[in-house]
């Protein structure tokens, strides 16, 4: 058994290094049976049946293969790939688990979230990922995990921070999907995604995570989702807070300007959509008055002139 473990560690580590080479990612991903075998190792149960280093190396292999735009669509359609990443992301530490096991769980979640972020850059993948509500639920939960099992462990805190950033980045990309997908995301589980993004905007301490949250909200804001957004007083409060932030602090100038830009664009969509005859108009009116007391809404604006917010996206790295 010991020899087998050594072999698995070395073999999976070598393959993980191969997957870091850009030109090797496409041949590896398309080699018959390669991804299936990698997933089989990730899914071995019980977890301690293989060395934890092997599972982490396999996860890094999947994440690195997903960086290649030529692999993204194929990997998204690979049987059991997304389910495997979701399963790993849902794993919880149990009472009595060793420090080594807890670290494995946290690191595995972080790598799995990175793989999902990489896959989410593909336009076609965005739609498919939005249709997978188990995935949406998992990413929402990962984005909210802030308390490390050992509160004084900076290593654990850093790993969990990267997991939150990766998860929010994936949600931001998914929110840039076409109209029907945006509506589905906002309506899922009574608006849990909107509530998650609101919680991050109000309670997260990491500025990059907060910026990703506002970018996702901005991407979701269209005519069809505006009322769902305004119906949430806490989300309206988050938008107001970022627009009324003190501008004297220049330490986070670029992220702060990005958040304000996202919030301003979101409010523009809401202002063009929510009319005085809607129940949620009072929430919007309060927001507009707070941001700009002299601001008035043109109640006669033609709905045909309404334009959805422009999606935030970027090129895969």
GROMACS .gro file of C-alpha atoms in nm:
model
  317
    1UNK     CA    1   0.000   0.000   0.000
    2UNK     CA    2   0.281   0.235   0.085
    3UNK     CA    3   0.441   0.181  -0.258
    4UNK     CA    4   0.106   0.243  -0.427
    5UNK     CA    5   0.064   0.571  -0.240
    6UNK     CA    6   0.411   0.685  -0.344
    7UNK     CA    7   0.335   0.597  -0.705
    8UNK     CA    8   0.003   0.788  -0.697
    9UNK     CA    9   0.161   1.095  -0.542
   10UNK     CA   10   0.441   1.109  -0.798
   11UNK     CA   11   0.227   1.024  -1.101
   12UNK     CA   12  -0.048   1.276  -1.024
   13UNK     CA   13   0.208   1.542  -0.938
   14UNK     CA   14   0.383   1.493  -1.274
   15UNK     CA   15   0.053   1.513  -1.461
   16UNK     CA   16  -0.036   1.826  -1.264
   17UNK     CA   17   0.289   1.987  -1.380
   18UNK     CA   18   0.219   1.887  -1.741
   19UNK     CA   19  -0.119   2.061  -1.717
   20UNK     CA   20   0.052   2.387  -1.626
   21UNK     CA   21   0.209   2.407  -1.973
   22UNK     CA   22  -0.025   2.602  -2.199
   23UNK     CA   23   0.051   2.410  -2.517
   24UNK     CA   24   0.000   2.078  -2.339
   25UNK     CA   25  -0.348   2.151  -2.205
   26UNK     CA   26  -0.541   2.071  -2.523
   27UNK     CA   27  -0.365   1.739  -2.601
   28UNK     CA   28  -0.402   1.632  -2.239
   29UNK     CA   29  -0.771   1.723  -2.219
   30UNK     CA   30  -0.850   1.541  -2.545
   31UNK     CA   31  -0.642   1.232  -2.475
   32UNK     CA   32  -0.889   0.938  -2.457
   33UNK     CA   33  -0.988   0.862  -2.101
   34UNK     CA   34  -0.757   1.120  -1.940
   35UNK     CA   35  -1.021   1.346  -1.783
   36UNK     CA   36  -1.236   1.048  -1.686
   37UNK     CA   37  -0.946   0.883  -1.504
   38UNK     CA   38  -0.857   1.210  -1.330
   39UNK     CA   39  -1.215   1.250  -1.213
   40UNK     CA   40  -1.222   0.889  -1.094
   41UNK     CA   41  -0.930   0.962  -0.863
   42UNK     CA   42  -1.096   1.279  -0.736
   43UNK     CA   43  -1.409   1.080  -0.657
   44UNK     CA   44  -1.246   0.789  -0.475
   45UNK     CA   45  -1.432   0.720  -0.149
   46UNK     CA   46  -1.360   0.700   0.135
   47UNK     CA   47  -1.142   1.006   0.099
   48UNK     CA   48  -0.850   0.848   0.284
   49UNK     CA   49  -0.834   0.561   0.032
   50UNK     CA   50  -0.579   0.763  -0.168
   51UNK     CA   51  -0.319   1.019  -0.057
   52UNK     CA   52  -0.475   1.362  -0.024
   53UNK     CA   53  -0.189   1.507  -0.232
   54UNK     CA   54  -0.306   1.298  -0.528
   55UNK     CA   55  -0.660   1.433  -0.506
   56UNK     CA   56  -0.532   1.791  -0.489
   57UNK     CA   57  -0.299   1.733  -0.787
   58UNK     CA   58  -0.592   1.595  -0.988
   59UNK     CA   59  -0.803   1.898  -0.900
   60UNK     CA   60  -0.524   2.132  -1.010
   61UNK     CA   61  -0.501   1.937  -1.335
   62UNK     CA   62  -0.871   1.994  -1.405
   63UNK     CA   63  -0.844   2.363  -1.311
   64UNK     CA   64  -0.543   2.418  -1.538
   65UNK     CA   65  -0.698   2.233  -1.832
   66UNK     CA   66  -1.001   2.460  -1.793
   67UNK     CA   67  -0.781   2.765  -1.857
   68UNK     CA   68  -0.761   2.674  -2.226
   69UNK     CA   69  -1.053   2.826  -2.419
   70UNK     CA   70  -1.043   2.528  -2.658
   71UNK     CA   71  -1.114   2.292  -2.367
   72UNK     CA   72  -1.386   2.482  -2.183
   73UNK     CA   73  -1.695   2.373  -2.374
   74UNK     CA   74  -1.576   2.013  -2.403
   75UNK     CA   75  -1.501   1.994  -2.030
   76UNK     CA   76  -1.835   2.147  -1.940
   77UNK     CA   77  -2.005   1.861  -2.124
   78UNK     CA   78  -1.781   1.591  -1.978
   79UNK     CA   79  -1.999   1.354  -1.773
   80UNK     CA   80  -1.967   1.398  -1.398
   81UNK     CA   81  -1.709   1.680  -1.416
   82UNK     CA   82  -1.928   1.955  -1.272
   83UNK     CA   83  -2.089   1.714  -1.026
   84UNK     CA   84  -1.744   1.612  -0.905
   85UNK     CA   85  -1.642   1.973  -0.844
   86UNK     CA   86  -1.970   2.043  -0.667
   87UNK     CA   87  -1.929   1.735  -0.449
   88UNK     CA   88  -1.577   1.837  -0.345
   89UNK     CA   89  -1.699   2.191  -0.275
   90UNK     CA   90  -1.973   2.062  -0.045
   91UNK     CA   91  -1.742   1.852   0.172
   92UNK     CA   92  -1.743   1.951   0.539
   93UNK     CA   93  -1.495   1.889   0.816
   94UNK     CA   94  -1.626   1.656   1.083
   95UNK     CA   95  -1.563   1.646   1.455
   96UNK     CA   96  -1.236   1.473   1.525
   97UNK     CA   97  -1.084   1.543   1.182
   98UNK     CA   98  -0.711   1.603   1.192
   99UNK     CA   99  -0.555   1.935   1.096
  100UNK     CA  100  -0.421   1.769   0.782
  101UNK     CA  101  -0.771   1.661   0.679
  102UNK     CA  102  -0.917   2.006   0.744
  103UNK     CA  103  -0.644   2.166   0.533
  104UNK     CA  104  -0.712   1.918   0.253
  105UNK     CA  105  -1.083   2.003   0.256
  106UNK     CA  106  -1.017   2.379   0.244
  107UNK     CA  107  -0.755   2.349  -0.030
  108UNK     CA  108  -0.973   2.117  -0.237
  109UNK     CA  109  -1.263   2.363  -0.219
  110UNK     CA  110  -1.036   2.646  -0.327
  111UNK     CA  111  -0.903   2.454  -0.628
  112UNK     CA  112  -1.251   2.335  -0.727
  113UNK     CA  113  -1.380   2.693  -0.714
  114UNK     CA  114  -1.088   2.797  -0.934
  115UNK     CA  115  -1.180   2.531  -1.189
  116UNK     CA  116  -1.540   2.656  -1.193
  117UNK     CA  117  -1.420   3.014  -1.237
  118UNK     CA  118  -1.207   2.911  -1.536
  119UNK     CA  119  -1.496   2.725  -1.696
  120UNK     CA  120  -1.730   3.021  -1.647
  121UNK     CA  121  -1.542   3.242  -1.894
  122UNK     CA  122  -1.687   3.054  -2.191
  123UNK     CA  123  -2.008   3.221  -2.321
  124UNK     CA  124  -2.175   2.887  -2.388
  125UNK     CA  125  -2.072   2.755  -2.046
  126UNK     CA  126  -2.236   3.049  -1.870
  127UNK     CA  127  -2.580   2.939  -1.985
  128UNK     CA  128  -2.524   2.576  -1.890
  129UNK     CA  129  -2.386   2.671  -1.550
  130UNK     CA  130  -2.685   2.897  -1.481
  131UNK     CA  131  -2.914   2.602  -1.548
  132UNK     CA  132  -2.737   2.391  -1.285
  133UNK     CA  133  -2.900   2.509  -0.963
  134UNK     CA  134  -2.690   2.275  -0.750
  135UNK     CA  135  -2.388   2.460  -0.885
  136UNK     CA  136  -2.544   2.802  -0.819
  137UNK     CA  137  -2.625   2.691  -0.463
  138UNK     CA  138  -2.271   2.562  -0.409
  139UNK     CA  139  -2.105   2.880  -0.536
  140UNK     CA  140  -2.340   3.091  -0.323
  141UNK     CA  141  -2.248   2.891  -0.014
  142UNK     CA  142  -1.875   2.908  -0.085
  143UNK     CA  143  -1.899   3.285  -0.125
  144UNK     CA  144  -2.032   3.309   0.231
  145UNK     CA  145  -1.773   3.092   0.408
  146UNK     CA  146  -1.572   3.342   0.611
  147UNK     CA  147  -1.504   3.171   0.944
  148UNK     CA  148  -1.195   2.952   0.943
  149UNK     CA  149  -1.201   2.633   1.154
  150UNK     CA  150  -0.895   2.775   1.333
  151UNK     CA  151  -0.961   3.147   1.358
  152UNK     CA  152  -0.598   3.240   1.424
  153UNK     CA  153  -0.468   3.047   1.123
  154UNK     CA  154  -0.372   3.299   0.856
  155UNK     CA  155  -0.311   3.014   0.611
  156UNK     CA  156  -0.669   2.890   0.645
  157UNK     CA  157  -0.803   3.243   0.617
  158UNK     CA  158  -0.605   3.302   0.297
  159UNK     CA  159  -0.725   2.976   0.141
  160UNK     CA  160  -1.087   3.055   0.225
  161UNK     CA  161  -1.047   3.409   0.090
  162UNK     CA  162  -0.933   3.276  -0.247
  163UNK     CA  163  -1.227   3.036  -0.246
  164UNK     CA  164  -1.469   3.326  -0.192
  165UNK     CA  165  -1.307   3.533  -0.464
  166UNK     CA  166  -1.313   3.244  -0.711
  167UNK     CA  167  -1.676   3.167  -0.634
  168UNK     CA  168  -1.785   3.529  -0.668
  169UNK     CA  169  -1.585   3.559  -0.990
  170UNK     CA  170  -1.769   3.259  -1.131
  171UNK     CA  171  -2.105   3.405  -1.024
  172UNK     CA  172  -2.012   3.738  -1.183
  173UNK     CA  173  -1.931   3.564  -1.512
  174UNK     CA  174  -2.249   3.356  -1.499
  175UNK     CA  175  -2.450   3.673  -1.433
  176UNK     CA  176  -2.326   3.803  -1.768
  177UNK     CA  177  -2.527   3.531  -1.945
  178UNK     CA  178  -2.824   3.621  -2.169
  179UNK     CA  179  -3.156   3.755  -2.039
  180UNK     CA  180  -3.327   3.425  -1.959
  181UNK     CA  181  -3.032   3.309  -1.753
  182UNK     CA  182  -3.028   3.634  -1.556
  183UNK     CA  183  -3.396   3.595  -1.475
  184UNK     CA  184  -3.341   3.235  -1.367
  185UNK     CA  185  -3.049   3.329  -1.143
  186UNK     CA  186  -3.244   3.607  -0.971
  187UNK     CA  187  -3.551   3.389  -0.922
  188UNK     CA  188  -3.372   3.078  -0.798
  189UNK     CA  189  -3.467   2.976  -0.444
  190UNK     CA  190  -3.656   3.301  -0.375
  191UNK     CA  191  -3.364   3.514  -0.480
  192UNK     CA  192  -3.092   3.344  -0.276
  193UNK     CA  193  -2.821   3.461  -0.514
  194UNK     CA  194  -2.926   3.824  -0.474
  195UNK     CA  195  -2.929   3.777  -0.097
  196UNK     CA  196  -2.582   3.623  -0.109
  197UNK     CA  197  -2.440   3.908  -0.315
  198UNK     CA  198  -2.605   4.156  -0.078
  199UNK     CA  199  -2.451   3.988   0.224
  200UNK     CA  200  -2.107   4.002   0.062
  201UNK     CA  201  -2.153   4.369  -0.025
  202UNK     CA  202  -2.253   4.457   0.331
  203UNK     CA  203  -2.051   4.219   0.549
  204UNK     CA  204  -1.742   4.103   0.358
  205UNK     CA  205  -1.411   4.260   0.463
  206UNK     CA  206  -1.213   4.181   0.148
  207UNK     CA  207  -1.242   4.465  -0.101
  208UNK     CA  208  -1.185   4.246  -0.408
  209UNK     CA  209  -1.470   4.017  -0.304
  210UNK     CA  210  -1.696   4.319  -0.251
  211UNK     CA  211  -1.608   4.450  -0.596
  212UNK     CA  212  -1.695   4.114  -0.753
  213UNK     CA  213  -2.028   4.120  -0.573
  214UNK     CA  214  -2.123   4.460  -0.715
  215UNK     CA  215  -2.006   4.349  -1.060
  216UNK     CA  216  -2.239   4.047  -1.038
  217UNK     CA  217  -2.530   4.265  -0.923
  218UNK     CA  218  -2.461   4.500  -1.213
  219UNK     CA  219  -2.462   4.209  -1.460
  220UNK     CA  220  -2.794   4.082  -1.325
  221UNK     CA  221  -2.965   4.422  -1.347
  222UNK     CA  222  -3.194   4.434  -1.649
  223UNK     CA  223  -3.553   4.541  -1.707
  224UNK     CA  224  -3.685   4.195  -1.615
  225UNK     CA  225  -3.495   4.170  -1.284
  226UNK     CA  226  -3.513   4.530  -1.165
  227UNK     CA  227  -3.816   4.480  -0.942
  228UNK     CA  228  -3.658   4.175  -0.774
  229UNK     CA  229  -3.355   4.390  -0.692
  230UNK     CA  230  -3.547   4.690  -0.560
  231UNK     CA  231  -3.773   4.463  -0.351
  232UNK     CA  232  -3.468   4.392  -0.131
  233UNK     CA  233  -3.411   4.685   0.108
  234UNK     CA  234  -3.073   4.547   0.214
  235UNK     CA  235  -2.953   4.539  -0.148
  236UNK     CA  236  -3.076   4.893  -0.198
  237UNK     CA  237  -2.888   4.990   0.118
  238UNK     CA  238  -2.570   4.829  -0.019
  239UNK     CA  239  -2.600   5.033  -0.339
  240UNK     CA  240  -2.657   5.350  -0.140
  241UNK     CA  241  -2.363   5.283   0.090
  242UNK     CA  242  -2.113   5.239  -0.190
  243UNK     CA  243  -2.228   5.555  -0.366
  244UNK     CA  244  -2.206   5.758  -0.045
  245UNK     CA  245  -1.861   5.625   0.055
  246UNK     CA  246  -1.612   5.880   0.177
  247UNK     CA  247  -1.386   5.973  -0.113
  248UNK     CA  248  -1.106   6.100   0.111
  249UNK     CA  249  -0.953   5.753   0.146
  250UNK     CA  250  -0.735   5.691  -0.161
  251UNK     CA  251  -0.591   5.358  -0.043
  252UNK     CA  252  -0.844   5.157  -0.247
  253UNK     CA  253  -0.916   5.413  -0.514
  254UNK     CA  254  -0.937   5.184  -0.817
  255UNK     CA  255  -1.158   4.911  -0.659
  256UNK     CA  256  -1.373   5.180  -0.499
  257UNK     CA  257  -1.424   5.355  -0.833
  258UNK     CA  258  -1.511   5.020  -0.990
  259UNK     CA  259  -1.774   4.950  -0.723
  260UNK     CA  260  -1.923   5.295  -0.766
  261UNK     CA  261  -1.936   5.249  -1.141
  262UNK     CA  262  -2.119   4.916  -1.102
  263UNK     CA  263  -2.359   5.065  -0.848
  264UNK     CA  264  -2.429   5.371  -1.063
  265UNK     CA  265  -2.500   5.159  -1.370
  266UNK     CA  266  -2.728   4.934  -1.167
  267UNK     CA  267  -2.924   5.230  -1.033
  268UNK     CA  268  -2.961   5.365  -1.387
  269UNK     CA  269  -3.131   5.042  -1.492
  270UNK     CA  270  -3.357   5.051  -1.186
  271UNK     CA  271  -3.450   5.414  -1.247
  272UNK     CA  272  -3.547   5.339  -1.606
  273UNK     CA  273  -3.758   5.040  -1.507
  274UNK     CA  274  -3.932   5.107  -1.176
  275UNK     CA  275  -4.229   5.338  -1.217
  276UNK     CA  276  -4.438   5.518  -0.949
  277UNK     CA  277  -4.723   5.270  -0.987
  278UNK     CA  278  -4.504   4.980  -0.868
  279UNK     CA  279  -4.501   4.875  -0.503
  280UNK     CA  280  -4.121   4.885  -0.494
  281UNK     CA  281  -4.104   5.244  -0.616
  282UNK     CA  282  -4.072   5.383  -0.263
  283UNK     CA  283  -3.751   5.186  -0.211
  284UNK     CA  284  -3.605   5.328  -0.530
  285UNK     CA  285  -3.723   5.679  -0.448
  286UNK     CA  286  -3.551   5.661  -0.109
  287UNK     CA  287  -3.231   5.546  -0.277
  288UNK     CA  288  -3.237   5.821  -0.539
  289UNK     CA  289  -3.312   6.090  -0.281
  290UNK     CA  290  -3.022   5.973  -0.065
  291UNK     CA  291  -2.775   5.961  -0.352
  292UNK     CA  292  -2.889   6.284  -0.514
  293UNK     CA  293  -3.154   6.486  -0.326
  294UNK     CA  294  -3.221   6.697  -0.633
  295UNK     CA  295  -3.265   6.393  -0.858
  296UNK     CA  296  -3.608   6.341  -1.015
  297UNK     CA  297  -3.743   6.052  -1.211
  298UNK     CA  298  -3.910   6.116  -1.543
  299UNK     CA  299  -4.232   5.923  -1.496
  300UNK     CA  300  -4.322   5.960  -1.862
  301UNK     CA  301  -4.011   5.788  -1.991
  302UNK     CA  302  -4.096   5.551  -2.274
  303UNK     CA  303  -4.028   5.191  -2.174
  304UNK     CA  304  -3.920   5.118  -2.532
  305UNK     CA  305  -3.612   5.332  -2.472
  306UNK     CA  306  -3.495   5.128  -2.175
  307UNK     CA  307  -3.157   4.967  -2.219
  308UNK     CA  308  -3.019   4.682  -2.007
  309UNK     CA  309  -2.693   4.725  -1.824
  310UNK     CA  310  -2.383   4.622  -2.009
  311UNK     CA  311  -2.237   4.292  -1.887
  312UNK     CA  312  -1.903   4.286  -1.714
  313UNK     CA  313  -1.670   4.030  -1.860
  314UNK     CA  314  -1.307   3.971  -1.942
  315UNK     CA  315  -1.085   3.748  -2.144
  316UNK     CA  316  -0.988   3.413  -1.996
  317UNK     CA  317  -0.641   3.403  -1.849
   0.00000   0.00000   0.00000
